[in-house]
PDB file of C-alpha atoms in Angstrom:
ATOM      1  CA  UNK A   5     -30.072  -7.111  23.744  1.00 75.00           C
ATOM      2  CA  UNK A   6     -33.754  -8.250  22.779  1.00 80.00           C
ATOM      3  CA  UNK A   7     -34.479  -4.675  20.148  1.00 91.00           C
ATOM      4  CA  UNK A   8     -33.724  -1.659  19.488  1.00 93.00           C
ATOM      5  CA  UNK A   9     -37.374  -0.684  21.020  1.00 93.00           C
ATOM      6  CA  UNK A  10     -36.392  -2.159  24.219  1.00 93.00           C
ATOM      7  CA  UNK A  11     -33.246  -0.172  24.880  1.00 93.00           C
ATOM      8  CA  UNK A  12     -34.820   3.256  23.520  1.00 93.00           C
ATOM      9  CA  UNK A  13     -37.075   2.713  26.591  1.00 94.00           C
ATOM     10  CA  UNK A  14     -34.558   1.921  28.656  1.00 93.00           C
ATOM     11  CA  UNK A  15     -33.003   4.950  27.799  1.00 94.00           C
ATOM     12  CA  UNK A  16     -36.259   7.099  28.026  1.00 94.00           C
ATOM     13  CA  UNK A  17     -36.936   5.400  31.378  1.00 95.00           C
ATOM     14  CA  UNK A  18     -33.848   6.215  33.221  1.00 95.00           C
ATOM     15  CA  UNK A  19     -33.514   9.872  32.016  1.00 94.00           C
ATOM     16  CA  UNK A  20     -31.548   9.379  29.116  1.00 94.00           C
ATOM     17  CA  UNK A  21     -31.741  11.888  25.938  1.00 92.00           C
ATOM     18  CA  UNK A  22     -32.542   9.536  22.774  1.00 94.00           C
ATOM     19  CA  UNK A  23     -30.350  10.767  20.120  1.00 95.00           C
ATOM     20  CA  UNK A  24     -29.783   9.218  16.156  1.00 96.00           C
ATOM     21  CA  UNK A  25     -26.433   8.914  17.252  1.00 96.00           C
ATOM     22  CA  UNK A  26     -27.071   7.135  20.585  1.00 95.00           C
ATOM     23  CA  UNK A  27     -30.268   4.740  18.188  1.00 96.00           C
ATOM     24  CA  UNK A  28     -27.746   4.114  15.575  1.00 97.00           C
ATOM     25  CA  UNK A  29     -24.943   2.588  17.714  1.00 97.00           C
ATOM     26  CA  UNK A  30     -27.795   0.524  19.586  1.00 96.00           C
ATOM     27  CA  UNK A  31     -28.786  -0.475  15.473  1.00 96.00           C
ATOM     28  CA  UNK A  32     -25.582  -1.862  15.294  1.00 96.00           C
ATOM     29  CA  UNK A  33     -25.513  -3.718  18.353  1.00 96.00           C
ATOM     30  CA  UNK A  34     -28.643  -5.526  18.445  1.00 94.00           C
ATOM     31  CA  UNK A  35     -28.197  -9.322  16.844  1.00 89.00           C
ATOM     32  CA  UNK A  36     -24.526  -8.529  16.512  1.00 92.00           C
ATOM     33  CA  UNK A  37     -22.525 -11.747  18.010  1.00 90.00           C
ATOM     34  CA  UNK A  38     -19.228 -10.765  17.018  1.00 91.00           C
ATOM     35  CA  UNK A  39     -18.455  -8.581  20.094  1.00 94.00           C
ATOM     36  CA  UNK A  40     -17.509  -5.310  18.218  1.00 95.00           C
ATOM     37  CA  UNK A  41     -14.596  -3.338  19.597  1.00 95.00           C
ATOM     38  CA  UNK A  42     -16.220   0.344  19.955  1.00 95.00           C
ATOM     39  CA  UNK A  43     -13.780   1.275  16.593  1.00 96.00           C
ATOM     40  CA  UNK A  44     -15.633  -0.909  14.860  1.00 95.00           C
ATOM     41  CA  UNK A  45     -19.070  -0.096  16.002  1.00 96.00           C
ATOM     42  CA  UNK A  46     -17.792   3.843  15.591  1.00 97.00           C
ATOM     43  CA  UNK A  47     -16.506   2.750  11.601  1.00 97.00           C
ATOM     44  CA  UNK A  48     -20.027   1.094  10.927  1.00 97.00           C
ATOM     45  CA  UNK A  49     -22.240   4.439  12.843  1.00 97.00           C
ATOM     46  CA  UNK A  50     -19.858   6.137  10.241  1.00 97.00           C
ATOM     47  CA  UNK A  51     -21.440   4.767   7.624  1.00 96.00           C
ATOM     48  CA  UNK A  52     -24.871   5.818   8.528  1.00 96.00           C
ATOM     49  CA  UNK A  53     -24.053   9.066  10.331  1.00 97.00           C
ATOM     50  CA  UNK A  54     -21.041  10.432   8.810  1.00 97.00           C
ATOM     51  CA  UNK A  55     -20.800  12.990  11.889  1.00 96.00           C
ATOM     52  CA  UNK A  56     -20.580  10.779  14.325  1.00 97.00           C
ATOM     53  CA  UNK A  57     -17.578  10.844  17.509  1.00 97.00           C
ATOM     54  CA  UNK A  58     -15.969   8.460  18.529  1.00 97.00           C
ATOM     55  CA  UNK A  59     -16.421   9.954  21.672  1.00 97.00           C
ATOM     56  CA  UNK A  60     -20.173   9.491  21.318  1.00 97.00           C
ATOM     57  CA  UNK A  61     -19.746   5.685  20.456  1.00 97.00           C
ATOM     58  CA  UNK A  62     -18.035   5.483  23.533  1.00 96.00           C
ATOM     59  CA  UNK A  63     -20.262   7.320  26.077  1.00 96.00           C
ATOM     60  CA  UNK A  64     -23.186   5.529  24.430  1.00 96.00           C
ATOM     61  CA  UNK A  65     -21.820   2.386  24.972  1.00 97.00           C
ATOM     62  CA  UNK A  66     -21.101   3.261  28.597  1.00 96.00           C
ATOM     63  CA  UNK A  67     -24.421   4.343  28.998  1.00 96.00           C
ATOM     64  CA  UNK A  68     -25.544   1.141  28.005  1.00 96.00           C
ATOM     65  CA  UNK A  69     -23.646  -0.503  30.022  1.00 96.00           C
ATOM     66  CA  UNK A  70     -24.471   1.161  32.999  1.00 95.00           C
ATOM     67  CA  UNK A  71     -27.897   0.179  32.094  1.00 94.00           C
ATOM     68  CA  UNK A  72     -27.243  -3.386  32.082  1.00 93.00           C
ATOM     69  CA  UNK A  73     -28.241  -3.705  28.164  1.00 94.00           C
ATOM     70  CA  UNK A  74     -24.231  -4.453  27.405  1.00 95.00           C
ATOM     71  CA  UNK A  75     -21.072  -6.175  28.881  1.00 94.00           C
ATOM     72  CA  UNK A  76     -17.964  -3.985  27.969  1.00 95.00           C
ATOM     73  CA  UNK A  77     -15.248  -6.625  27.575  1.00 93.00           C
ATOM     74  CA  UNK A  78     -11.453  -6.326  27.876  1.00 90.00           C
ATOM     75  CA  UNK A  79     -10.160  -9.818  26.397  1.00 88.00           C
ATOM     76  CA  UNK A  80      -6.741  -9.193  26.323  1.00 84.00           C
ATOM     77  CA  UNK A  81      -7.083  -8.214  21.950  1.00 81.00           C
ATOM     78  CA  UNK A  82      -6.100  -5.191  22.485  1.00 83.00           C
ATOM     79  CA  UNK A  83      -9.327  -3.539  22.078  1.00 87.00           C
ATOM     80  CA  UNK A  84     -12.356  -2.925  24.432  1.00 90.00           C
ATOM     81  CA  UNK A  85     -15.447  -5.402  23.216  1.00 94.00           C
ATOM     82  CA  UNK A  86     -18.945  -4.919  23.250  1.00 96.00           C
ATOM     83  CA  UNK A  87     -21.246  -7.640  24.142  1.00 95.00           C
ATOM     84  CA  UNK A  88     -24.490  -7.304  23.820  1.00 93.00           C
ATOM     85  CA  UNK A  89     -25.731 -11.296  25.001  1.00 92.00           C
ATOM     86  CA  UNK A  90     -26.805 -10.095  28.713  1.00 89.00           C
ATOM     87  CA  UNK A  91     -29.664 -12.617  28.956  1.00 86.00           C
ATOM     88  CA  UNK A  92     -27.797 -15.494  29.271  1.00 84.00           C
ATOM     89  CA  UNK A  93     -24.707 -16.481  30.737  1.00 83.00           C
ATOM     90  CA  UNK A  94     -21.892 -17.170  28.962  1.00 89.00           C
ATOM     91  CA  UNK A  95     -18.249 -17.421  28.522  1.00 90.00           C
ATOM     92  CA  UNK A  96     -15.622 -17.003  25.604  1.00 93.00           C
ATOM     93  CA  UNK A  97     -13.457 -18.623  22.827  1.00 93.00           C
ATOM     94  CA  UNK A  98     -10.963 -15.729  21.697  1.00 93.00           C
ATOM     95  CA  UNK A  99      -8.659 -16.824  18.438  1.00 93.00           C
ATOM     96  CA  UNK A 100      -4.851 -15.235  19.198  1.00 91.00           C
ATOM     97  CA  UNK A 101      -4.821 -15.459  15.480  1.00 91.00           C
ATOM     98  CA  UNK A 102      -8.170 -13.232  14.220  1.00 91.00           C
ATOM     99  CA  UNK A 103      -8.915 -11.757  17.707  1.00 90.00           C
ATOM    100  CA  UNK A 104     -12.132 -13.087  17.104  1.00 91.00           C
ATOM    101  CA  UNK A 105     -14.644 -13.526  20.218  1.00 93.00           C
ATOM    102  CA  UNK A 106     -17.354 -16.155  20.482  1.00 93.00           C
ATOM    103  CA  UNK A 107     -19.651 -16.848  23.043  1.00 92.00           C
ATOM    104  CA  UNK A 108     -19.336 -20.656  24.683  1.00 92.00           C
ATOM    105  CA  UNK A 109     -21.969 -21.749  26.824  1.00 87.00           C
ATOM    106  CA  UNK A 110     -19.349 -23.174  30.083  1.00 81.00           C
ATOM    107  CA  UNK A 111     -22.153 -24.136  33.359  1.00 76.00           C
ATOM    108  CA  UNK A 112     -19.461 -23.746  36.673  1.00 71.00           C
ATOM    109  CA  UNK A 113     -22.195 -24.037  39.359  1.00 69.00           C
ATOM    110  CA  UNK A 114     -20.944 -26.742  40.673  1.00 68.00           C
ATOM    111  CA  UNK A 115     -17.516 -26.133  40.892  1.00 68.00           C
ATOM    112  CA  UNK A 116     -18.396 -22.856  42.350  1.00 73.00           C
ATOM    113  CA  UNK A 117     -21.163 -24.039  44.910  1.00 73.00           C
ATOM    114  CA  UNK A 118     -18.152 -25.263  46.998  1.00 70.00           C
ATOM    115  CA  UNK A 119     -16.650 -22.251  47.539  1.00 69.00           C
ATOM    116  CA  UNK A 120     -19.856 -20.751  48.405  1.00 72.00           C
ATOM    117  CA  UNK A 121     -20.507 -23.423  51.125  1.00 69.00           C
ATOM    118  CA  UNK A 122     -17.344 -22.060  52.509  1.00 74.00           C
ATOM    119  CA  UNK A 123     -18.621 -18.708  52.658  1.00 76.00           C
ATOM    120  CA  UNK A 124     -16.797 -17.406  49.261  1.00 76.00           C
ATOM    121  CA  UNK A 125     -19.310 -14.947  48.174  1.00 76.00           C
ATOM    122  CA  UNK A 126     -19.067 -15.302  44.638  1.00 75.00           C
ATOM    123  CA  UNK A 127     -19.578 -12.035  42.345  1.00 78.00           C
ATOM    124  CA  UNK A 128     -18.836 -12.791  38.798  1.00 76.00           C
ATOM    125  CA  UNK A 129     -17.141 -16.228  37.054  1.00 79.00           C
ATOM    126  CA  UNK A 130     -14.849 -15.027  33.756  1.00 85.00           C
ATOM    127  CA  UNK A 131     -13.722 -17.584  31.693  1.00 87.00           C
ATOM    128  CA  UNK A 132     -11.590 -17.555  28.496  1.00 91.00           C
ATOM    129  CA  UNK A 133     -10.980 -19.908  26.152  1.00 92.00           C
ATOM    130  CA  UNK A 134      -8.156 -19.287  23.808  1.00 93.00           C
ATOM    131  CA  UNK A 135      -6.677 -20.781  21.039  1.00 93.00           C
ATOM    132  CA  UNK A 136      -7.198 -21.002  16.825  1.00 94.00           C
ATOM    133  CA  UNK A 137     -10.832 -20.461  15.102  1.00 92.00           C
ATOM    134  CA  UNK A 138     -10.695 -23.151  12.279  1.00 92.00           C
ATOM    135  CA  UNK A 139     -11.163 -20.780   9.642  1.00 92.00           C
ATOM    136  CA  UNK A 140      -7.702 -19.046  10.869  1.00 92.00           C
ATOM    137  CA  UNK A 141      -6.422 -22.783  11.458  1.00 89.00           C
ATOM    138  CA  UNK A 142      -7.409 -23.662   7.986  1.00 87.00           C
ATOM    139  CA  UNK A 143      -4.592 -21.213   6.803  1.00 84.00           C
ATOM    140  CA  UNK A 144      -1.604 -22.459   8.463  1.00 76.00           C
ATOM    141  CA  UNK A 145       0.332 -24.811   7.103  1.00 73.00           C
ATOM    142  CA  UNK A 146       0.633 -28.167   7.835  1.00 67.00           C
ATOM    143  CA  UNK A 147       3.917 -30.351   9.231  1.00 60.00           C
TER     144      UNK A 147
END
């Protein structure tokens, strides 16, 4: 998500109404590499419109992903993510600890290219990477 400028116009240019509400939650996206659940990202639009829905937070971030602007995200934390890094492709490190998401850089065209040859027309490539952040790792103890 390169601004918040950007994804106004987005919005403007395919129809959509530009609300606070809808410019707040986009506030909170943009720079925000920790793949917010849409609680979160409803508990921080909270803080700068107290009036907010969570129902809003929601549609908004539907609408943006319909837009292409965000990847909605359902890592297996229990909680739907938000990830606004849609210009570049990616994959992701999930601690079972934290629940916290990272993106990791993982290049599978060449694994995938054979499967193509063979007339696998390839849609999408989801990887996950889990395990223990160090900062979470840091806290066990050791044997």
């Amino acid at each position: 998500m390169e601004s918040v400028a950007s994804v106004v116009d987005a919005l403007r240019s395919h129809g959509m109404r530009v609300t606070a509400q809808r410019e707040c939650v986009v506030r909170h996206l943009v720079g925000n590499a920790s793949h917010p659940t849409v609680e979160a990202l409803f508990l921080a639009a909270q803080h700068d419109i107290p009036s907010i829905s969570l129902k809003t937070v929601y549609q908004t971030v539907h609408d943006l992903e319909t837009l292409g602007v965000v990847s909605v995200l359902d890592l297996g934390t229990g909680s739907v993510r938000v990830d606004p890094n849609v210009e570049h492709d990616h994959h992701h490190l999930v601690c079972t600890a934290c629940h916290g998401v990272r993106d990791i850089p993982l290049d599978f065209d060449v694994a995938v290219d054979e499967h193509i040859r063979a007339g696998f027309r390839v849609t999408g490539v989801e990887v996950i990477v889990r395990g223990v952040c160090a900062a979470c790792d840091a806290t066990q103890p050791t044997a």
